[in-house]
Amino acid sequence: MLKDDLTEFVQAAIRGDEEILWFSQPRFSHVWQQEYRSPITKFFLYSSIFVALLNVLTVIFFSFSAVLSIVMVGIFGGLILRLYWIYYLGQRLVYVLTTNRLAFFLESAKPIEYKSYPLKVIGMPEIFKGSDGYDDVNLPGIQDRLLGVVDSEAVKDLIVHNQQ
């Protein structure tokens, strides 16, 4: 998304009593790595492999099983939807830090508020330096993180300064 479009998007997304302090989109590779290692993605991936092998063994040693094939299609469909969700999240996610809260918005026809946290509950941010110049900012108070942020030190300072 272009910077001007992103600015308009963020201004449309925030509440009237808030002031924008910082906003950015995460680097896609950081979102991909985080979501790919998540338990739900692992579940769909391992389930797909298991059901595919089970289906092959069933066909070899017995005969075609319609029920097992339906289960395999359902699991593969879940895996495909999960991978699509990771792609969508990586392309459409926007972090917005305002005077009152930290919000995660998804770009769509209109801004969709994905997550929102008051600044008071975020805790002391921790920075994990990335080798590609993009850092992750861990937010221990909410068990979440900002992935693939360029100006992580500035974000940390803004959060700490505005928590008071």
N, CA, C and O of each residue as an XYZ file, in Angstrom:
656
protein
N       0.853     -1.162      0.000
C       0.000      0.000      0.000
C       0.901      1.227      0.000
O       1.901      1.258      0.718
N       0.566      2.228     -0.787
C       1.339      3.453     -0.825
C       1.188      4.231      0.468
O       0.179      4.107      1.162
N       2.198      5.038      0.792
C       2.223      5.766      2.063
C       1.015      6.697      2.190
O       0.425      6.783      3.267
N       0.637      7.393      1.122
C      -0.518      8.300      1.184
C      -1.820      7.522      1.419
O      -2.665      7.937      2.212
N      -1.968      6.398      0.726
C      -3.154      5.553      0.924
C      -3.190      4.997      2.330
O      -4.252      4.915      2.947
N      -2.028      4.613      2.839
C      -1.941      4.075      4.191
C      -2.316      5.142      5.216
O      -2.987      4.845      6.204
N      -1.889      6.370      4.987
C      -2.230      7.471      5.896
C      -3.738      7.696      5.922
O      -4.317      7.855      6.997
N      -4.377      7.713      4.765
C      -5.833      7.876      4.704
C      -6.545      6.714      5.383
O      -7.531      6.909      6.095
N      -6.043      5.516      5.162
C      -6.626      4.332      5.773
C      -6.570      4.435      7.292
O      -7.568      4.180      7.966
N      -5.419      4.802      7.836
C      -5.238      4.900      9.287
C      -6.123      5.997      9.865
O      -6.727      5.805     10.920
N      -6.211      7.132      9.202
C      -7.048      8.226      9.704
C      -8.515      7.827      9.722
O      -9.263      8.265     10.595
N      -8.936      7.005      8.774
C     -10.321      6.537      8.754
C     -10.573      5.491      9.840
O     -11.713      5.282     10.255
N      -9.515      4.841     10.294
C      -9.666      3.741     11.241
C      -9.688      4.173     12.699
O     -10.284      3.490     13.532
N      -9.053      5.290     13.024
C      -8.950      5.646     14.447
C     -10.179      6.402     14.918
O     -10.964      6.925     14.128
N     -10.314      6.439     16.224
C     -11.435      7.132     16.845
C     -11.163      8.635     16.879
O     -10.023      9.074     16.724
N     -12.214      9.410     17.083
C     -12.095     10.864     17.069
C     -11.303     11.432     18.233
O     -10.715     12.507     18.108
N     -11.273     10.734     19.365
C     -10.565     11.255     20.531
C      -9.106     10.816     20.589
O      -8.443     11.023     21.605
N      -8.593     10.214     19.514
C      -7.220      9.728     19.478
C      -6.367     10.533     18.520
O      -6.864     11.139     17.570
N      -5.082     10.525     18.789
C      -4.113     11.152     17.904
C      -3.128     10.069     17.472
O      -2.672      9.280     18.300
N      -2.803     10.028     16.204
C      -1.886      9.021     15.677
C      -0.464      9.388     16.086
O      -0.001     10.501     15.839
N       0.221      8.433     16.715
C       1.621      8.622     17.067
C       2.543      7.921     16.072
O       3.610      8.434     15.734
N       2.122      6.740     15.606
C       2.944      5.948     14.694
C       2.055      4.899     14.028
O       1.104      4.402     14.631
N       2.373      4.574     12.793
C       1.699      3.472     12.101
C       2.642      2.879     11.068
O       3.523      3.559     10.544
N       2.443      1.617     10.791
C       3.299      0.929      9.830
C       2.684     -0.416      9.466
O       1.828     -0.943     10.177
N       3.135     -0.947      8.356
C       2.783     -2.306      7.979
C       3.978     -3.200      8.288
O       5.123     -2.779      8.123
N       3.725     -4.430      8.735
C       4.842     -5.330      9.036
C       5.470     -5.879      7.766
O       4.856     -5.893      6.699
N       6.686     -6.322      7.908
C       7.356     -7.002      6.788
C       6.718     -8.382      6.650
O       6.540     -9.092      7.639
N       6.378     -8.753      5.429
C       5.647     -9.986      5.170
C       6.388    -11.219      5.679
O       5.767    -12.127      6.231
N       7.699    -11.261      5.500
C       8.455    -12.450      5.896
C       8.377    -12.697      7.398
O       8.395    -13.850      7.829
N       8.292    -11.645      8.201
C       8.177    -11.817      9.650
C       6.802    -12.371     10.031
O       6.694    -13.224     10.912
N       5.766    -11.890      9.372
C       4.415    -12.407      9.624
C       4.350    -13.866      9.201
O       3.780    -14.689      9.917
N       4.924    -14.198      8.047
C       4.911    -15.562      7.556
C       5.602    -16.496      8.543
O       5.063    -17.550      8.878
N       6.793    -16.119      9.011
C       7.537    -16.970      9.949
C       6.760    -17.185     11.242
O       6.704    -18.304     11.753
N       6.165    -16.132     11.770
C       5.423    -16.237     13.027
C       4.187    -17.126     12.869
O       3.958    -18.018     13.686
N       3.410    -16.894     11.848
C       2.164    -17.633     11.659
C       2.407    -19.062     11.171
O       1.625    -19.961     11.477
N       3.467    -19.271     10.427
C       3.771    -20.611      9.930
C       4.137    -21.546     11.075
O       3.887    -22.750     11.010
N       4.737    -20.978     12.135
C       5.135    -21.785     13.297
C       4.029    -21.900     14.339
O       4.232    -22.524     15.381
N       2.881    -21.321     14.083
C       1.807    -21.336     15.070
C       1.204    -22.745     15.189
O       1.277    -23.533     14.247
N       0.613    -23.057     16.345
C       0.045    -24.407     16.556
C      -1.045    -24.773     15.552
O      -1.121    -25.928     15.131
N      -1.873    -23.838     15.166
C      -2.970    -24.183     14.248
C      -2.436    -24.516     12.854
O      -2.965    -25.400     12.180
N      -1.394    -23.812     12.426
C      -0.797    -24.125     11.129
C      -0.137    -25.494     11.170
O      -0.271    -26.284     10.235
N       0.577    -25.774     12.256
C       1.201    -27.096     12.404
C       0.145    -28.205     12.424
O       0.340    -29.271     11.841
N      -0.968    -27.941     13.097
C      -2.045    -28.937     13.128
C      -2.523    -29.266     11.717
O      -2.613    -30.438     11.351
N      -2.831    -28.235     10.920
C      -3.323    -28.489      9.570
C      -2.257    -29.137      8.691
O      -2.573    -29.999      7.871
N      -1.006    -28.733      8.852
C       0.064    -29.297      8.042
C       0.287    -30.769      8.378
O       0.325    -31.606      7.476
N       0.432    -31.092      9.647
C       0.663    -32.478     10.041
C      -0.574    -33.345      9.794
O      -0.452    -34.512      9.421
N      -1.745    -32.781      9.999
C      -2.969    -33.543      9.715
C      -3.080    -33.858      8.230
O      -3.507    -34.951      7.856
N      -2.705    -32.921      7.393
C      -2.749    -33.151      5.945
C      -1.810    -34.275      5.542
O      -2.170    -35.150      4.755
N      -0.607    -34.242      6.089
C       0.363    -35.294      5.774
C      -0.145    -36.655      6.269
O      -0.090    -37.648      5.544
N      -0.634    -36.687      7.495
C      -1.124    -37.942      8.074
C      -2.304    -38.506      7.284
O      -2.329    -39.696      6.973
N      -3.265    -37.670      6.965
C      -4.455    -38.151      6.247
C      -4.093    -38.573      4.821
O      -4.651    -39.540      4.304
N      -3.168    -37.858      4.186
C      -2.751    -38.257      2.836
C      -2.075    -39.621      2.861
O      -2.360    -40.470      2.017
N      -1.177    -39.837      3.830
C      -0.519    -41.142      3.945
C      -1.518    -42.246      4.285
O      -1.454    -43.347      3.740
N      -2.430    -41.938      5.183
C      -3.454    -42.908      5.555
C      -4.331    -43.267      4.357
O      -4.709    -44.424      4.176
N      -4.644    -42.273      3.552
C      -5.461    -42.513      2.360
C      -4.710    -43.390      1.365
O      -5.297    -44.306      0.790
N      -3.426    -43.127      1.154
C      -2.625    -43.935      0.228
C      -2.534    -45.375      0.730
O      -2.711    -46.317     -0.043
N      -2.258    -45.545      2.020
C      -2.173    -46.898      2.585
C      -3.503    -47.637      2.486
O      -3.533    -48.838      2.219
N      -4.585    -46.927      2.697
C      -5.914    -47.547      2.590
C      -6.174    -48.015      1.166
O      -6.696    -49.111      0.962
N      -5.822    -47.212      0.191
C      -6.032    -47.594     -1.216
C      -5.145    -48.776     -1.588
O      -5.581    -49.672     -2.311
N      -3.900    -48.788     -1.100
C      -2.977    -49.881     -1.440
C      -3.432    -51.209     -0.831
O      -3.489    -52.231     -1.514
N      -3.753    -51.177      0.462
C      -4.028    -52.439      1.155
C      -5.502    -52.844      1.173
O      -5.812    -54.025      1.325
N      -6.376    -51.922      1.026
C      -7.803    -52.264      1.063
C      -8.441    -51.820     -0.246
O      -8.211    -52.430     -1.291
N      -9.223    -50.785     -0.192
C      -9.798    -50.214     -1.407
C     -10.091    -48.745     -1.131
O      -9.813    -48.225     -0.051
N     -10.644    -48.113     -2.109
C     -10.960    -46.696     -1.993
C     -11.942    -46.459     -0.849
O     -12.930    -47.179     -0.710
N     -11.661    -45.441     -0.032
C     -12.546    -45.090      1.081
C     -13.095    -43.685      0.852
O     -12.356    -42.701      0.890
N     -14.387    -43.610      0.616
C     -15.009    -42.305      0.360
C     -14.942    -41.412      1.597
O     -14.708    -40.210      1.479
N     -15.144    -41.988      2.776
C     -15.125    -41.193      4.011
C     -13.740    -40.596      4.244
O     -13.616    -39.418      4.577
N     -12.701    -41.410      4.067
C     -11.335    -40.936      4.260
C     -10.974    -39.866      3.221
O     -10.258    -38.913      3.528
N     -11.467    -40.029      2.012
C     -11.219    -39.025      0.972
C     -11.897    -37.699      1.312
O     -11.333    -36.631      1.069
N     -13.091    -37.765      1.867
C     -13.794    -36.540      2.275
C     -13.047    -35.859      3.407
O     -12.909    -34.636      3.416
N     -12.567    -36.643      4.361
C     -11.774    -36.079      5.464
C     -10.503    -35.433      4.910
O     -10.117    -34.351      5.352
N      -9.856    -36.084      3.954
C      -8.637    -35.534      3.357
C      -8.911    -34.204      2.646
O      -8.137    -33.255      2.772
N      -9.991    -34.145      1.917
C     -10.345    -32.894      1.238
C     -10.617    -31.783      2.259
O     -10.213    -30.638      2.056
N     -11.304    -32.124      3.357
C     -11.576    -31.133      4.404
C     -10.305    -30.620      5.055
O     -10.161    -29.418      5.275
N      -9.379    -31.524      5.365
C      -8.112    -31.124      5.984
C      -7.278    -30.294      5.016
O      -6.716    -29.271      5.405
N      -7.191    -30.726      3.754
C      -6.454    -29.939      2.764
C      -7.087    -28.565      2.570
O      -6.386    -27.565      2.415
N      -8.414    -28.527      2.579
C      -9.101    -27.235      2.473
C      -8.766    -26.331      3.642
O      -8.554    -25.133      3.458
N      -8.716    -26.892      4.848
C      -8.330    -26.112      6.026
C      -6.910    -25.585      5.918
O      -6.638    -24.443      6.288
N      -6.000    -26.416      5.412
C      -4.611    -25.988      5.228
C      -4.523    -24.867      4.207
O      -3.809    -23.888      4.420
N      -5.235    -25.000      3.111
C      -5.212    -23.953      2.079
C      -5.786    -22.651      2.624
O      -5.237    -21.578      2.374
N      -6.886    -22.738      3.365
C      -7.453    -21.530      3.965
C      -6.508    -20.896      4.968
O      -6.405    -19.671      5.034
N      -5.812    -21.720      5.753
C      -4.848    -21.197      6.723
C      -3.703    -20.472      6.018
O      -3.310    -19.385      6.441
N      -3.166    -21.059      4.955
C      -2.086    -20.412      4.210
C      -2.576    -19.126      3.557
O      -1.839    -18.142      3.501
N      -3.802    -19.123      3.065
C      -4.372    -17.904      2.500
C      -4.518    -16.834      3.589
O      -4.250    -15.659      3.337
N      -4.941    -17.230      4.798
C      -5.091    -16.278      5.900
C      -3.735    -15.658      6.248
O      -3.654    -14.455      6.492
N      -2.676    -16.461      6.273
C      -1.342    -15.939      6.560
C      -0.939    -14.926      5.493
O      -0.407    -13.864      5.817
N      -1.188    -15.244      4.231
C      -0.882    -14.315      3.151
C      -1.689    -13.024      3.297
O      -1.144    -11.926      3.179
N      -2.974    -13.162      3.551
C      -3.845    -12.003      3.713
C      -3.387    -11.139      4.873
O      -3.313     -9.917      4.742
N      -3.080    -11.753      6.003
C      -2.621    -11.037      7.181
C      -1.311    -10.308      6.893
O      -1.141     -9.154      7.287
N      -0.394    -10.974      6.214
C       0.895    -10.361      5.894
C       0.787     -9.184      4.947
O       1.601     -8.264      5.014
N      -0.189     -9.194      4.079
C      -0.349     -8.114      3.107
C      -1.242     -6.976      3.597
O      -1.077     -5.839      3.153
N      -2.174     -7.252      4.494
C      -3.201     -6.281      4.867
C      -3.114     -5.732      6.290
O      -3.866     -4.824      6.645
N      -2.214     -6.266      7.104
C      -2.126     -5.852      8.494
C      -1.452     -4.481      8.618
O      -0.462     -4.199      7.944
N      -2.007     -3.642      9.487
C      -1.435     -2.322      9.765
C      -1.416     -2.126     11.277
O      -2.432     -2.298     11.949
N      -0.250     -1.764     11.802
C      -0.123     -1.436     13.215
C      -0.326      0.062     13.385
O       0.240      0.862     12.641
N      -1.140      0.436     14.372
C      -1.390      1.852     14.642
C      -1.227      2.095     16.137
O      -1.890      1.463     16.960
N      -0.338      3.016     16.469
C      -0.132      3.415     17.853
C      -0.724      4.807     18.003
O      -0.307      5.744     17.321
N      -1.702      4.940     18.903
C      -2.333      6.235     19.147
C      -2.044      6.663     20.582
O      -1.347      5.968     21.321
N      -2.573      7.780     20.954
C      -2.373      8.272     22.314
C      -3.053      7.403     23.355
O      -2.694      7.468     24.530
N      -4.028      6.585     22.959
C      -4.784      5.754     23.900
C      -4.512      4.260     23.805
O      -4.647      3.549     24.801
N      -4.131      3.766     22.623
C      -4.079      2.323     22.434
C      -3.153      1.931     21.291
O      -2.703      2.755     20.496
N      -2.897      0.646     21.254
C      -2.213      0.035     20.131
C      -3.250     -0.812     19.408
O      -3.871     -1.684     20.015
N      -3.437     -0.568     18.138
C      -4.470     -1.286     17.383
C      -3.852     -1.960     16.166
O      -2.916     -1.449     15.552
N      -4.402     -3.115     15.838
C      -4.029     -3.847     14.634
C      -5.252     -3.779     13.726
O      -6.331     -4.242     14.099
N      -5.091     -3.215     12.556
C      -6.189     -3.094     11.604
C      -5.891     -3.929     10.372
O      -4.734     -4.086      9.983
N      -6.940     -4.463      9.760
C      -6.839     -5.148      8.490
C      -7.449     -4.265      7.424
O      -8.553     -3.740      7.577
N      -6.709     -4.112      6.342
C      -7.191     -3.303      5.231
C      -8.216     -4.100      4.448
O      -7.968     -5.240      4.056
N      -9.346     -3.502      4.230
C     -10.413     -4.118      3.463
C     -11.166     -2.967      2.795
O     -10.594     -1.894      2.600
N     -12.412     -3.167      2.447
C     -13.206     -2.070      1.895
C     -13.274     -0.928      2.906
O     -13.299      0.245      2.535
N     -13.304     -1.286      4.176
C     -13.200     -0.317      5.256
C     -12.281     -0.928      6.304
O     -12.124     -2.149      6.335
N     -11.672     -0.123      7.158
C     -10.759     -0.685      8.163
C     -11.477     -1.643      9.107
O     -12.543     -1.334      9.640
N     -10.875     -2.799      9.301
C     -11.398     -3.791     10.225
C     -10.467     -3.839     11.426
O      -9.269     -4.080     11.283
N     -11.023     -3.610     12.610
C     -10.206     -3.653     13.819
C      -9.982     -5.110     14.191
O     -10.908     -5.809     14.602
N      -8.750     -5.554     14.043
C      -8.394     -6.945     14.296
C      -8.104     -7.172     15.775
O      -8.621     -8.113     16.376
N      -7.280     -6.312     16.357
C      -6.960     -6.368     17.781
C      -6.767     -4.937     18.265
O      -6.375     -4.057     17.499
N      -7.045     -4.717     19.542
C      -6.849     -3.395     20.128
C      -6.503     -3.559     21.607
O      -7.156     -4.308     22.333
N      -5.468     -2.847     22.036
C      -5.013     -2.939     23.419
C      -4.792     -1.540     23.989
O      -4.165     -0.705     23.337
N      -5.293     -1.272     25.187
C      -4.949     -0.006     25.849
C      -3.450      0.011     26.148
O      -2.857     -1.029     26.437
N      -2.849      1.183     26.079
C      -1.407      1.282     26.295
C      -0.996      0.863     27.706
O       0.131      0.412     27.911
N      -1.882      1.005     28.664
C      -1.548      0.689     30.052
C      -1.282     -0.795     30.277
O      -0.544     -1.149     31.198
N      -1.856     -1.659     29.470
C      -1.703     -3.105     29.699
C      -0.584     -3.740     28.873
O      -0.328     -4.936     29.011
N       0.072     -2.979     28.035
C       1.082     -3.538     27.133
C       2.336     -3.992     27.865
O       2.942     -4.989     27.471
N       2.737     -3.301     28.906
C       3.960     -3.656     29.618
C       5.177     -3.039     28.955
O       5.055     -2.220     28.044
N       6.342     -3.435     29.417
C       7.598     -2.902     28.889
C       7.988     -3.642     27.613
O       8.271     -4.839     27.666
N       8.008     -2.964     26.474
C       8.340     -3.617     25.203
C       9.788     -4.107     25.174
O      10.686     -3.476     25.731
N       9.988     -5.229     24.522
C      11.313     -5.798     24.316
C      11.549     -5.906     22.820
O      10.657     -6.302     22.070
N      12.751     -5.553     22.388
C      13.070     -5.577     20.959
C      13.922     -6.795     20.642
O      14.915     -7.072     21.314
N      13.513     -7.517     19.600
C      14.291     -8.630     19.072
C      14.819     -8.194     17.713
O      14.055     -8.039     16.760
N      16.123     -7.998     17.631
C      16.759     -7.509     16.403
C      16.705     -8.574     15.313
O      17.027     -9.741     15.541
N      16.297     -8.151     14.144
C      16.275     -9.047     12.992
C      17.515     -8.855     12.150
O      18.110     -7.777     12.166
N      17.914     -9.863     11.425
C      19.113     -9.779     10.592
C      18.868     -8.998      9.301
O      19.816     -8.640      8.603
N      17.607     -8.733      8.985
C      17.266     -8.044      7.748
C      16.963     -6.561      7.939
O      16.492     -5.904      7.011
N      17.230     -6.025      9.136
C      16.956     -4.611      9.405
C      15.566     -4.357      9.953
O      15.243     -3.231     10.330
N      14.745     -5.386     10.001
C      13.402     -5.293     10.560
C      13.397     -6.036     11.892
O      13.873     -7.167     11.986
N      12.868     -5.404     12.894
C      12.875     -5.983     14.237
C      11.464     -6.369     14.660
O      10.478     -5.880     14.108
N      11.386     -7.252     15.646
C      10.117     -7.608     16.269
C      10.087     -6.962     17.649
O      11.084     -6.981     18.372
N       8.951     -6.394     18.007
C       8.786     -5.769     19.313
C       7.832     -6.635     20.116
O       6.643     -6.718     19.811
N       8.367     -7.279     21.146
C       7.561     -8.146     21.998
C       6.835     -7.298     23.036
O       7.433     -6.419     23.657
N       5.556     -7.564     23.219
C       4.726     -6.831     24.175
C       4.261     -7.823     25.238
O       3.212     -8.447     25.081
N       5.036     -7.976     26.327
C       4.774     -9.051     27.291
C       3.449     -8.936     28.035
O       2.884     -9.958     28.426
N       2.942     -7.741     28.240
C       1.696     -7.572     28.982
C       0.478     -8.120     28.267
O      -0.532     -8.425     28.902
N       0.563     -8.248     26.943
C      -0.576     -8.727     26.158
C      -0.265    -10.024     25.407
O      -1.104    -10.531     24.662
N       0.936    -10.552     25.605
C       1.353    -11.793     24.940
C       1.221    -11.691     23.419
O       0.702    -12.600     22.771
N       1.689    -10.589     22.866
C       1.624    -10.366     21.427
C       2.902     -9.660     21.016
O       3.730     -9.320     21.861
N       3.063     -9.441     19.723
C       4.248     -8.722     19.261
C       3.959     -7.998     17.954
O       3.059     -8.359     17.197
N       4.750     -6.971     17.723
C       4.741     -6.266     16.453
C       5.834     -6.900     15.606
O       6.997     -6.912     16.008
N       5.485     -7.415     14.465
C       6.417     -8.157     13.628
C       6.949     -7.293     12.498
O       6.196     -6.538     11.882
N       8.242     -7.399     12.224
C       8.830     -6.746     11.057
C       8.714     -5.238     11.062
O       8.237     -4.649     10.092
N       9.151     -4.592     12.159
C       9.065     -3.142     12.306
C      10.426     -2.525     12.001
O      11.449     -3.018     12.478
N      10.448     -1.463     11.220
C      11.694     -0.801     10.863
C      12.218      0.049     12.019
O      13.389     -0.062     12.380
N      11.393      0.872     12.588
C      11.805      1.832     13.616
C      11.396      1.360     15.012
O      10.612      2.013     15.700
N      11.939      0.224     15.408
C      11.530     -0.410     16.661
C      11.889      0.407     17.902
O      11.118      0.428     18.862
N      13.021      1.068     17.903
C      13.421      1.883     19.069
C      12.438      3.037     19.263
O      12.057      3.341     20.393
N      12.032      3.671     18.184
C      11.065      4.770     18.272
C       9.713      4.269     18.775
O       9.059      4.941     19.573
N       9.298      3.105     18.318
C       8.025      2.517     18.756
C       8.087      2.208     20.246
O       7.149      2.504     20.985
N       9.186      1.615     20.685
C       9.352      1.294     22.105
C       9.290      2.567     22.945
O       8.614      2.603     23.973
N       9.990      3.602     22.510
C       9.983      4.875     23.249
C       8.589      5.491     23.296
O       8.180      6.002     24.338
N       7.859      5.455     22.197
C       6.508      6.003     22.157
C       5.575      5.238     23.107
O       4.764      5.843     23.808
N       5.695      3.920     23.123
C       4.840      3.122     24.009
C       5.140      3.435     25.467
O       4.229      3.682     26.257
N       6.421      3.423     25.818
C       6.816      3.680     27.211
C       6.407      5.088     27.635
O       5.881      5.280     28.732
N       6.646      6.066     26.773
C       6.326      7.454     27.096
C       4.828      7.685     27.273
O       4.424      8.467     28.134
N       4.009      7.024     26.483
C       2.560      7.261     26.523
C       1.797      6.339     27.465
O       0.580      6.471     27.594
N       2.479      5.412     28.124
C       1.817      4.542     29.095
C       1.509      5.290     30.380
O       0.662      4.849     31.156
N       2.153      6.375     30.615
C       1.995      7.110     31.891
C       0.770      7.978     31.889
O       0.494      8.657     32.878
